[in-house]
Short mmCIF file of N, CA and C in Angstrom, two decimals:
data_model
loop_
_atom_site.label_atom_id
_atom_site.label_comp_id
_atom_site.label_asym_id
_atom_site.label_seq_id
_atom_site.Cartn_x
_atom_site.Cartn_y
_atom_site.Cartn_z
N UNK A 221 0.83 -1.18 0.00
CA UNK A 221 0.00 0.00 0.00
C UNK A 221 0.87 1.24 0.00
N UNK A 222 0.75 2.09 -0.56
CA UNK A 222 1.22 3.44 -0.95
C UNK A 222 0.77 4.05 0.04
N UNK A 223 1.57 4.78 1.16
CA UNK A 223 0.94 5.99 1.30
C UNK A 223 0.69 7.26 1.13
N UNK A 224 -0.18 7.95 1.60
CA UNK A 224 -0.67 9.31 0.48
C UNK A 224 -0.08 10.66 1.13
N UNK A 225 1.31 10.41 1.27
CA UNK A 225 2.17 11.78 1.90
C UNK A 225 2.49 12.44 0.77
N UNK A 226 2.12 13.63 1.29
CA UNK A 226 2.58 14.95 0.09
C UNK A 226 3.80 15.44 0.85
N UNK A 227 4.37 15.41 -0.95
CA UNK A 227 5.74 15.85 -0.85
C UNK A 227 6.08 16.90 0.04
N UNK A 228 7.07 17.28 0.98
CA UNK A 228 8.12 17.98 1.78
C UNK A 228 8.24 19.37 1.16
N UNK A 229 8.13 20.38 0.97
CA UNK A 229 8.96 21.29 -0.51
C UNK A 229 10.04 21.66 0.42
N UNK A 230 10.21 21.74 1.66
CA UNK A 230 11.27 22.17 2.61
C UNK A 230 12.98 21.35 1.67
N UNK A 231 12.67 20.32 1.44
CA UNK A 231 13.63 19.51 1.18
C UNK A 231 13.99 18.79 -0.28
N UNK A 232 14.88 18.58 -0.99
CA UNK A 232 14.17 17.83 -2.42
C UNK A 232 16.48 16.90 -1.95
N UNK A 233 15.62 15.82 -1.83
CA UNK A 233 16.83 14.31 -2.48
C UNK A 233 17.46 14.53 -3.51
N UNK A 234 18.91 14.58 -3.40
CA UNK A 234 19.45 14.31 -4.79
C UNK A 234 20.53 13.21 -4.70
N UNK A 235 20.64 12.35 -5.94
CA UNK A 235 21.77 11.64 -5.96
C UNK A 235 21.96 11.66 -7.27
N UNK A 236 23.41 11.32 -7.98
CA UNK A 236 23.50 11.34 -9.33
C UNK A 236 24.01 9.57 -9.38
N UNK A 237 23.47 9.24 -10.53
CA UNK A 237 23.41 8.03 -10.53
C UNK A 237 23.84 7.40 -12.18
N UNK A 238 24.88 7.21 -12.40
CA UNK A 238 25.44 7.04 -13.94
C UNK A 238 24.35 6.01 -14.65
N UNK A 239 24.62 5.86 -15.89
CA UNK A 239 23.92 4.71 -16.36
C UNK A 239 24.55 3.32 -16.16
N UNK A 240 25.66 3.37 -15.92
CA UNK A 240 26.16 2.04 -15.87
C UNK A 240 25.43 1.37 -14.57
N UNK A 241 24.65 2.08 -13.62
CA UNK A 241 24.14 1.59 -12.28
C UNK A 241 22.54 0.81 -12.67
N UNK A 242 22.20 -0.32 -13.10
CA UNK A 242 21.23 -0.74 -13.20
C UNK A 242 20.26 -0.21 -12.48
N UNK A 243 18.99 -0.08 -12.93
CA UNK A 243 17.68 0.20 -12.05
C UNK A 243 17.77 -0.51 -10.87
N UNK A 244 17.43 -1.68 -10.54
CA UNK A 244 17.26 -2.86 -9.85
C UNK A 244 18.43 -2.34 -8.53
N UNK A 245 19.32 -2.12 -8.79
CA UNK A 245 20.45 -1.46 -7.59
C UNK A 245 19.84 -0.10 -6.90
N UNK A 246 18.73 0.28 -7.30
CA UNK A 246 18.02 2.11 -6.88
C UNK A 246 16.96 1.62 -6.84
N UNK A 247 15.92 0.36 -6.53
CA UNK A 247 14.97 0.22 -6.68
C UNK A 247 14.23 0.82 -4.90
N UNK A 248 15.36 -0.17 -3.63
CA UNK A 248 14.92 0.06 -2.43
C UNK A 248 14.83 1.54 -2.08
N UNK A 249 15.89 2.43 -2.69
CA UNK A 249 16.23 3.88 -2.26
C UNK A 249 14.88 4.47 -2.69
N UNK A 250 14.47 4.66 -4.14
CA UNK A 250 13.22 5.12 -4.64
C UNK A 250 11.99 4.53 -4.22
N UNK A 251 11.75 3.62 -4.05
CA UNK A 251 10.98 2.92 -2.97
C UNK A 251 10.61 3.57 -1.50
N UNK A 252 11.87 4.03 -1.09
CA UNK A 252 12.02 4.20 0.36
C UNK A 252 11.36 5.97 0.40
N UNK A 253 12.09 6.80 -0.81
CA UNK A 253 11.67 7.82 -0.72
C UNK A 253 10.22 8.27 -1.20
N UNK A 254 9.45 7.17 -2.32
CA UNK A 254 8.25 7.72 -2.52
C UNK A 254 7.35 7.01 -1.53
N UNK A 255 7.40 5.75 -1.07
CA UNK A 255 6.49 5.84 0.19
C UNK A 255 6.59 6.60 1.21
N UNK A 256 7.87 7.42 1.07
CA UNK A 256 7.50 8.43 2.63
C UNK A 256 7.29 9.64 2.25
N UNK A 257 7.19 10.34 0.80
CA UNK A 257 6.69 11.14 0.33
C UNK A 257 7.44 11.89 0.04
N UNK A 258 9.46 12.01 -0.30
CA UNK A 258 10.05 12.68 -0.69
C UNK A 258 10.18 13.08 -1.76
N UNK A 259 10.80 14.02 -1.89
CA UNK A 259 10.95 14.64 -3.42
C UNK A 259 12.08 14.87 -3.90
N UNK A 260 12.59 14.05 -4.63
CA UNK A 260 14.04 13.49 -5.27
C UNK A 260 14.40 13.56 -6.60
N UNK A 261 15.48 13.67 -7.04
CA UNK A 261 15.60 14.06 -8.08
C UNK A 261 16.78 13.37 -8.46
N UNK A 262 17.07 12.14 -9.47
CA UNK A 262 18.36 11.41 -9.79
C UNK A 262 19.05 12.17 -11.36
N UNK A 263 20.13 12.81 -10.76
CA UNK A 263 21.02 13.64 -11.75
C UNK A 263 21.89 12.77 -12.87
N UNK A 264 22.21 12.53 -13.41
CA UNK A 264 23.78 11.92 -14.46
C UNK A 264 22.66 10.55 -15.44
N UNK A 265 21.47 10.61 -14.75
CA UNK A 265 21.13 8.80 -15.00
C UNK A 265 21.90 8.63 -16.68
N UNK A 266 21.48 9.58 -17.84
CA UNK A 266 21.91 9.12 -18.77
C UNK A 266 23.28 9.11 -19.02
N UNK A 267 24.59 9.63 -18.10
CA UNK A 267 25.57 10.16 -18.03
C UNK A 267 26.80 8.58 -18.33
N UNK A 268 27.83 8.46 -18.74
CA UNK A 268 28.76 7.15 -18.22
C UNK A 268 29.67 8.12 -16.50
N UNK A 269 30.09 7.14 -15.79
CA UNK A 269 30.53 7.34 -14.82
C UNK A 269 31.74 8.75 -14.77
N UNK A 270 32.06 9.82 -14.65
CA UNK A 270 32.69 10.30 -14.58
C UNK A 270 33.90 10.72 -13.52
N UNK A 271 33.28 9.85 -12.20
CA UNK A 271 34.18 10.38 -11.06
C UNK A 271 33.49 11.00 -10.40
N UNK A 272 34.21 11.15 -8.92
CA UNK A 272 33.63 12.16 -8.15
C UNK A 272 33.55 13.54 -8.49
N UNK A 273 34.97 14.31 -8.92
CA UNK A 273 34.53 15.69 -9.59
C UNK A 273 33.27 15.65 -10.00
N UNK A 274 32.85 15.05 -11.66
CA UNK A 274 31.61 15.45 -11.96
C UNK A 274 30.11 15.47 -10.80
N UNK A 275 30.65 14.52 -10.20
CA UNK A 275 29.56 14.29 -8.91
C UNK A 275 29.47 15.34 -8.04
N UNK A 276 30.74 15.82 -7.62
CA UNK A 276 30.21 17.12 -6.71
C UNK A 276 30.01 18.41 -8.15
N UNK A 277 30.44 18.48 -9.27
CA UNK A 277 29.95 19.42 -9.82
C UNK A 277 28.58 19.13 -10.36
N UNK A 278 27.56 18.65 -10.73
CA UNK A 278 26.76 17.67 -10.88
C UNK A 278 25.83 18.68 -10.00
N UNK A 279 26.22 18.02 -8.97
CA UNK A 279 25.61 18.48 -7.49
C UNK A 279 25.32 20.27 -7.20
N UNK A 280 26.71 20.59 -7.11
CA UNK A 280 26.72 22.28 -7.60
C UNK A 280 26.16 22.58 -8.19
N UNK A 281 25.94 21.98 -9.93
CA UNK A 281 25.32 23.15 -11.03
C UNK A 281 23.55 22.89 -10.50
N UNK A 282 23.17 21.98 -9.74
CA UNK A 282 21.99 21.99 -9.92
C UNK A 282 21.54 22.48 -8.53
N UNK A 283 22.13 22.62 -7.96
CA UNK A 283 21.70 23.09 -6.34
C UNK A 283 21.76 24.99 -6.86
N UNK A 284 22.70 24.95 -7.60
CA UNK A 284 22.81 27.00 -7.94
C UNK A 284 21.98 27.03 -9.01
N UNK A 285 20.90 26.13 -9.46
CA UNK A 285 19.82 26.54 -10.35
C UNK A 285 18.80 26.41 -10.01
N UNK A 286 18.55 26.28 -8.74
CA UNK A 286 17.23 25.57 -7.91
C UNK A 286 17.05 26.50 -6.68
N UNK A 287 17.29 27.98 -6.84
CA UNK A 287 17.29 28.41 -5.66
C UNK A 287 15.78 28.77 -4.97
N UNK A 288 14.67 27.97 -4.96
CA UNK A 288 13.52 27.66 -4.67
C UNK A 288 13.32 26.56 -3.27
N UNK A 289 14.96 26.06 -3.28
CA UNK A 289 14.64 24.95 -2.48
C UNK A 289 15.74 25.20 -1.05
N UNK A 290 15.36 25.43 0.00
CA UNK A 290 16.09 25.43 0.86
C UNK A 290 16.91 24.87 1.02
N UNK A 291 16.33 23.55 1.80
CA UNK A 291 17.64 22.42 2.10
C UNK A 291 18.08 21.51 0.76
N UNK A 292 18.96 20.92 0.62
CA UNK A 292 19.17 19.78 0.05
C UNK A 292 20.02 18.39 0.45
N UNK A 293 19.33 17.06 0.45
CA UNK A 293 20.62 16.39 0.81
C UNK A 293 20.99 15.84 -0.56
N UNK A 294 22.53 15.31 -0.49
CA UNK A 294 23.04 14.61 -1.40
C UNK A 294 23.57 13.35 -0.97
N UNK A 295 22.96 12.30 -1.51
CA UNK A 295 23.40 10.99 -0.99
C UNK A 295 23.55 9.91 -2.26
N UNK A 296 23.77 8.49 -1.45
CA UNK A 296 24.38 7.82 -2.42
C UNK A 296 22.78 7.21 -2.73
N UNK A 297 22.57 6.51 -3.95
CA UNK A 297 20.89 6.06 -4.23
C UNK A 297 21.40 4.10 -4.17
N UNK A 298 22.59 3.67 -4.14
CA UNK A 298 22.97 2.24 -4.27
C UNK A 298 22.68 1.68 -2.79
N UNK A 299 23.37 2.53 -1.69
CA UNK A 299 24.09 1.84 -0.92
C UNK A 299 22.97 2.40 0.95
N UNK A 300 22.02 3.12 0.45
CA UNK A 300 21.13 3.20 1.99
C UNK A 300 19.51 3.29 1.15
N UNK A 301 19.35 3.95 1.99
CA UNK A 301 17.01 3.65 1.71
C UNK A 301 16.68 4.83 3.34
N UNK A 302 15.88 5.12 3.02
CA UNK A 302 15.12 6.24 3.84
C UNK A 302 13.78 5.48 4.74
N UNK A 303 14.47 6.11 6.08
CA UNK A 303 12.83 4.95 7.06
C UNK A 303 12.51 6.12 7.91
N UNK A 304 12.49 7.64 7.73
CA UNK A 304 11.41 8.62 8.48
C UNK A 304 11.14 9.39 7.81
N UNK A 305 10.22 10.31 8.00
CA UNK A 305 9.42 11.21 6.80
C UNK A 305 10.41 12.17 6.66
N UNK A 306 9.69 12.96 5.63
CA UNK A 306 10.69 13.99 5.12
C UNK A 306 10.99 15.51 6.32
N UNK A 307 9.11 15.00 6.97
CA UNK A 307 9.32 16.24 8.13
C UNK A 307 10.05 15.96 9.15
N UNK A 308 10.61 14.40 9.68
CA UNK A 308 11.17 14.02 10.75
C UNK A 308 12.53 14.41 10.40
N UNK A 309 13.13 13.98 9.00
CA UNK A 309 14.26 14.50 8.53
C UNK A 309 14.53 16.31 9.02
N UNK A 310 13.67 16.89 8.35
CA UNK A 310 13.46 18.62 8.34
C UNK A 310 13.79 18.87 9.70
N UNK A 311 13.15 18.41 10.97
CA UNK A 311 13.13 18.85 12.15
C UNK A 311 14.36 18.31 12.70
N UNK A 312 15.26 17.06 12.57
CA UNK A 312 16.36 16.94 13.10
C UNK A 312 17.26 17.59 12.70
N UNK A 313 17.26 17.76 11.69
CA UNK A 313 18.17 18.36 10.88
C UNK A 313 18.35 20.51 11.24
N UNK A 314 17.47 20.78 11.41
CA UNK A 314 16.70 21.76 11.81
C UNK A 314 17.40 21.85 13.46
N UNK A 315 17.41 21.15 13.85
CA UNK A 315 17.82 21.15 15.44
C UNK A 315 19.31 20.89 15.60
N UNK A 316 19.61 19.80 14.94
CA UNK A 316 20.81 19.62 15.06
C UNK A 316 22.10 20.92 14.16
N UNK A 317 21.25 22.09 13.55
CA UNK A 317 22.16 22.55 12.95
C UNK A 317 21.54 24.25 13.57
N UNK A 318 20.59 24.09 14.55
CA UNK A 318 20.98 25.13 15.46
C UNK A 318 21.76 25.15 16.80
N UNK A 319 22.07 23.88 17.08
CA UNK A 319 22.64 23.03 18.27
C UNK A 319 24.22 23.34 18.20
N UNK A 320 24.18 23.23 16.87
CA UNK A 320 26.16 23.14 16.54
C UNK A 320 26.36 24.16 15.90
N UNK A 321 25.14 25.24 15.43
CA UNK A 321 25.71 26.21 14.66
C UNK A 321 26.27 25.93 13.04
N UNK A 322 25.71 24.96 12.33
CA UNK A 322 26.16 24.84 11.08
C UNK A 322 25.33 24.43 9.67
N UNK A 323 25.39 25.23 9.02
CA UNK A 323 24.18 24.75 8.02
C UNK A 323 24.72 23.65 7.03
N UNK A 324 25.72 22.55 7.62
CA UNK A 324 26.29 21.79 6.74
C UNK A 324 26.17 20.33 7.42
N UNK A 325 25.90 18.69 7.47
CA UNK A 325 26.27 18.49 8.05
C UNK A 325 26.77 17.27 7.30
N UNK A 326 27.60 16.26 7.62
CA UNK A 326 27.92 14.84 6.45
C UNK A 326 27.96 14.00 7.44
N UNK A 327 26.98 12.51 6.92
CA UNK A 327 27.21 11.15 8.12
C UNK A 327 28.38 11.25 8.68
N UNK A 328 28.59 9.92 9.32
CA UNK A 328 29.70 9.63 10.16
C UNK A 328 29.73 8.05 10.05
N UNK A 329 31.41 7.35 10.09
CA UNK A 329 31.27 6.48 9.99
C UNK A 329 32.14 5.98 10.92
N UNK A 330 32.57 4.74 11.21
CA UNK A 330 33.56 4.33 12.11
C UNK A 330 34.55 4.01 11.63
N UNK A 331 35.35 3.63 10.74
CA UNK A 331 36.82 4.06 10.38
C UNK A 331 36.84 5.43 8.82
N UNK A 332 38.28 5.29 9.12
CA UNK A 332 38.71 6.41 8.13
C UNK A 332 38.94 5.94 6.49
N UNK A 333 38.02 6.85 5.47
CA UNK A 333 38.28 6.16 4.16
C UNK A 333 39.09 7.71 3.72
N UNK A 334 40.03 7.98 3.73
CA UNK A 334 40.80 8.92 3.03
C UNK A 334 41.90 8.87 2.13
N UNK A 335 41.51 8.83 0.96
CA UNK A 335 42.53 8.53 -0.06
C UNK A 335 44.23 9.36 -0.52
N UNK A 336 44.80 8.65 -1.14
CA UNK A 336 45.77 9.99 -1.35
C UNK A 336 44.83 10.95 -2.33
N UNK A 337 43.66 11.17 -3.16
CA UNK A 337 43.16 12.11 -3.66
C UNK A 337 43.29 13.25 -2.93
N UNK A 338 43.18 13.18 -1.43
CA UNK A 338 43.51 14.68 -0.60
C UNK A 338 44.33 15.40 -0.69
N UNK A 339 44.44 16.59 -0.29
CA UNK A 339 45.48 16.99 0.10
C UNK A 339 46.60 16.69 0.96
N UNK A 340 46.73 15.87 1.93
CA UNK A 340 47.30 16.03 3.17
C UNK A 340 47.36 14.21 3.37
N UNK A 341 48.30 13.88 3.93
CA UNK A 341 48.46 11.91 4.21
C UNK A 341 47.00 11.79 5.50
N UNK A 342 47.42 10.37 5.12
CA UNK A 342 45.72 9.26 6.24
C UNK A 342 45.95 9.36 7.13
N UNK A 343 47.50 9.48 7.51
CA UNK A 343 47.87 9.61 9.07
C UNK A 343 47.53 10.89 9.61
N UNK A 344 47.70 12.03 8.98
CA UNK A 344 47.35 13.72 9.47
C UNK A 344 45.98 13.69 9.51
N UNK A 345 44.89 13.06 8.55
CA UNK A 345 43.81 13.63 8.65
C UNK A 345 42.85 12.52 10.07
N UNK A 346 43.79 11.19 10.09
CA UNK A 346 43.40 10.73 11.47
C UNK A 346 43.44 10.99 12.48
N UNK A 347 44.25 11.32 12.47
CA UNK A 347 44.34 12.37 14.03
C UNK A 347 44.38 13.50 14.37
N UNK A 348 43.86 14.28 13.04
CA UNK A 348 43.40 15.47 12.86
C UNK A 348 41.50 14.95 13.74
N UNK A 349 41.06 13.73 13.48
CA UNK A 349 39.40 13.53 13.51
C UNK A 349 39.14 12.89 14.82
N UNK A 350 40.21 11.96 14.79
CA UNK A 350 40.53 11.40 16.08
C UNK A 350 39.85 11.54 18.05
N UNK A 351 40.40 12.46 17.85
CA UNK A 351 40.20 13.16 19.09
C UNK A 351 39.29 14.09 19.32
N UNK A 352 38.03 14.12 18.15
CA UNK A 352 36.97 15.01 18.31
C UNK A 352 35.69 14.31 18.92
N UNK A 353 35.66 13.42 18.98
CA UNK A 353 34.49 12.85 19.34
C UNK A 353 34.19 11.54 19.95
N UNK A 354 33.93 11.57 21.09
CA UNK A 354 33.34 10.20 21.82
C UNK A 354 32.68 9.13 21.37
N UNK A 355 32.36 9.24 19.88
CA UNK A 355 31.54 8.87 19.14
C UNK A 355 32.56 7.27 18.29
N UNK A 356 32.10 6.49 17.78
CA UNK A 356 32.95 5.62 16.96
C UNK A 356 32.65 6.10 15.52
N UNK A 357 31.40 6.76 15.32
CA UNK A 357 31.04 7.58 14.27
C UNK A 357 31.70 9.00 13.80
N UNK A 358 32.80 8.86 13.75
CA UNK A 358 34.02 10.50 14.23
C UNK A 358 34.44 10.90 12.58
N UNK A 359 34.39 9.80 11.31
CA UNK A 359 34.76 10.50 10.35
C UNK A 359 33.90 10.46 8.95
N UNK A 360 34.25 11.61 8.27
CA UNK A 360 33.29 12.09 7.68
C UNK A 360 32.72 10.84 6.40
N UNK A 361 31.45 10.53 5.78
CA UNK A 361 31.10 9.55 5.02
C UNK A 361 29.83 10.32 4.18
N UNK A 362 30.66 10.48 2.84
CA UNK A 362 30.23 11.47 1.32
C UNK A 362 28.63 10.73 1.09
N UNK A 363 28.28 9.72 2.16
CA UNK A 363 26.95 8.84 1.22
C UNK A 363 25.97 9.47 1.62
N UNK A 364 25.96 10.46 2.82
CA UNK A 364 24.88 11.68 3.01
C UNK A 364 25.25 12.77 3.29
N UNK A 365 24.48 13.92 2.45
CA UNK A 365 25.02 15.01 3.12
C UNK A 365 24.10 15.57 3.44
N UNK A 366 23.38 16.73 4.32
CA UNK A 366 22.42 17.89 4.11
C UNK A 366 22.88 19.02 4.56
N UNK A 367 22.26 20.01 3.52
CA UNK A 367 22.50 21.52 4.35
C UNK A 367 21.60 22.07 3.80
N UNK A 368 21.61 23.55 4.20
CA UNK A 368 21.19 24.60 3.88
C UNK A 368 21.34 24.95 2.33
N UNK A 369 20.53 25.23 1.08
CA UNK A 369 21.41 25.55 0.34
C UNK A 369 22.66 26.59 -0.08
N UNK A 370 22.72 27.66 0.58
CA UNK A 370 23.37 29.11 0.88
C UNK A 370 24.72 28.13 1.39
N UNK A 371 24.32 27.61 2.35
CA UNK A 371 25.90 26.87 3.04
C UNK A 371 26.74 25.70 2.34
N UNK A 372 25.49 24.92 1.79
CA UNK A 372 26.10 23.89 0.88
C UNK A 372 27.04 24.19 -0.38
N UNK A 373 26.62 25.32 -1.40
CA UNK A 373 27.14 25.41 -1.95
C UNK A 373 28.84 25.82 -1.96
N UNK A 374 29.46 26.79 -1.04
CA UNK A 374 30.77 27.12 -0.99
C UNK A 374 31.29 26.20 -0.93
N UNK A 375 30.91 25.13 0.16
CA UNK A 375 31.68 23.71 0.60
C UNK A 375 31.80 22.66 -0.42
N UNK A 376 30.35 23.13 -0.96
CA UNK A 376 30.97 22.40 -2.73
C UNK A 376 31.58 22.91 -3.70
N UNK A 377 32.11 24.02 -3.65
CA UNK A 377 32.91 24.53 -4.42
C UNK A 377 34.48 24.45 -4.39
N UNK A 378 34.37 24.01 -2.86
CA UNK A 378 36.40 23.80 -2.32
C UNK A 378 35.94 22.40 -2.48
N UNK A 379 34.88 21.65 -2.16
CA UNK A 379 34.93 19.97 -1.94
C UNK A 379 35.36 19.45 -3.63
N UNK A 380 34.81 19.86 -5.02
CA UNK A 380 35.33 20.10 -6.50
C UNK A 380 36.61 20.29 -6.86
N UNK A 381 37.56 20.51 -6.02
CA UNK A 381 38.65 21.06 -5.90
C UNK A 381 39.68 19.14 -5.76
N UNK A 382 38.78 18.75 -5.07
CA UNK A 382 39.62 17.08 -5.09
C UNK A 382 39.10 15.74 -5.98
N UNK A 383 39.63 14.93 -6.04
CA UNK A 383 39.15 14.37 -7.05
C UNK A 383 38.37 13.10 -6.14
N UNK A 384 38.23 13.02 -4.80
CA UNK A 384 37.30 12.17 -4.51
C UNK A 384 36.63 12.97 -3.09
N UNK A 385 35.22 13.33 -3.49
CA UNK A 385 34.49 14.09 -3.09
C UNK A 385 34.83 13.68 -1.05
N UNK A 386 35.09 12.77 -1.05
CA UNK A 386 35.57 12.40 0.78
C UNK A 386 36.31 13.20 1.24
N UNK A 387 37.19 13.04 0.25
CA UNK A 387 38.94 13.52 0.54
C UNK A 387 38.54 15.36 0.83
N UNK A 388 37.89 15.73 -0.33
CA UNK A 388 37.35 17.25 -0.34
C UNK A 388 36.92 18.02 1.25
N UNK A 389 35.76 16.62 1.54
CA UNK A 389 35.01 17.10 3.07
C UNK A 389 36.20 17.57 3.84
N UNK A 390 36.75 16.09 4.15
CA UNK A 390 37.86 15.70 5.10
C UNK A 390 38.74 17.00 4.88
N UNK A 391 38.85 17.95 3.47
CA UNK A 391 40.20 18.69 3.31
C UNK A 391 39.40 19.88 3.88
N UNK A 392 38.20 20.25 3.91
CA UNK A 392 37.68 21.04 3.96
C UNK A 392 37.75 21.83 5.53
N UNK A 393 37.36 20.57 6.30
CA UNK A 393 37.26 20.58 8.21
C UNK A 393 38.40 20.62 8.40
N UNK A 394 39.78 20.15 7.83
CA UNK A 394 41.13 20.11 8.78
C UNK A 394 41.42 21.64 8.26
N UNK A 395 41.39 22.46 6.87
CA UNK A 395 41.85 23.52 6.76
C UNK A 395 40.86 24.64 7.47
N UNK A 396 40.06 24.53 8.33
CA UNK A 396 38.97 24.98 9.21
C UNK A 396 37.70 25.72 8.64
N UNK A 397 37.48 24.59 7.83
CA UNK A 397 35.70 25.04 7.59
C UNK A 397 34.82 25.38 8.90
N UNK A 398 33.83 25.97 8.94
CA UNK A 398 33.20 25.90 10.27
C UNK A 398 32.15 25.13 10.01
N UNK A 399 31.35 25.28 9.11
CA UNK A 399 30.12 25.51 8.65
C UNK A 399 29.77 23.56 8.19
N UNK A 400 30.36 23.07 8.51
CA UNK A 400 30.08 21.31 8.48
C UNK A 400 30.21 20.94 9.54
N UNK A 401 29.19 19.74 9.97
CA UNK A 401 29.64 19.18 10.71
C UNK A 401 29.38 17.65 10.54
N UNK A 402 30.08 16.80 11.33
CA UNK A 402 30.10 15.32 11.59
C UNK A 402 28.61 14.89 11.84
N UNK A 403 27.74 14.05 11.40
CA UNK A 403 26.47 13.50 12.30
C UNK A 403 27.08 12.36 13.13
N UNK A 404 27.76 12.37 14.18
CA UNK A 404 28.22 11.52 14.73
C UNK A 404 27.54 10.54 15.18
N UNK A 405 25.81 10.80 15.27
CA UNK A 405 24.76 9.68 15.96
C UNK A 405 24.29 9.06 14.91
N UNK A 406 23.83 9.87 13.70
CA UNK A 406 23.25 9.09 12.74
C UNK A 406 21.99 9.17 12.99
#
């Protein structure tokens, strides 16, 4: 059974999703978001894979042509699925980014994926992350993001700057972004 939730406009889903990614691999994600009534939008579908660059630019050109939409998240459409409404999303998100002061925020995961694509070695940016949080959830993970759109965009404009959109976050917080933060709970 479908249920009959009207779309969010507070918020609109994006993921870019190449063609080489079969339907059948995005079936649970789109699933997940139209029974709870989100409003999503899959970027690249006809595209071949280009990399992360195109992905955070991707992301950029369409977030600075959409300035209608407040928030946006950017996530991965393969690898999670959505299980609270779009308003439960709005209001944590909403709280948690008057709490910390940041209109940016990216999951959290329990170890470190930082490539040499960064700037800076695995060892600096570990213990650059290390010691911030009580959390086992302490470093940053590109498969969700949300912000504000006003805030999102700058951070995607230095995050474009690396060639694997992680490495970007990660370069972003050690050279002292303010305006992101860790979801360390999830």
């Amino acid at each position: 059974d479908k249920l009959s939730y009207r779309y969010d406009n507070r918020l609109t889903v994006l993921s870019v999703v190449s063609k080489e990614i079969s339907e059948s691999k995005i079936d649970y994600w789109k699933f997940s978001l139209e029974k709870l009534g989100y409003r999503y939008e899959i970027l690249g579908r006809k595209d071949k894979w280009q990399g992360w660059k195109y992905r955070t630019q991707t992301y950029l050109n369409h977030i600075e042509s959409h300035p209608e939409c407040p928030i946006f998240v950017l996530c991965d459409a393969t690898d999670l699925f959505f299980a609270g409404t779009p308003s439960e999303l709005h209001e944590k998100f909403v709280r948690l980014s008057r709490e910390q002061q940041k209109g940016v925020f990216i999951g959290g995961e329990h170890f470190i994926a930082y490539n040499r694509h960064g700037n800076y070695n695995y060892y600096e940016m570990e213990n650059f992350i290390i010691n911030k949080t009580e959390s086992r959830n302490s470093y940053p993970n590109a498969v969700f993001v949300i912000g504000y759109r006003d805030d999102l965009i700058p951070i995607l404009r230095r995050v474009q700057e690396c060639n694997d959109d992680q490495a970007g976050y990660f370069d972003y917080l050690y050279e002292g972004g303010t305006n992101l933060g860790i979801d360390y709970q999830n």
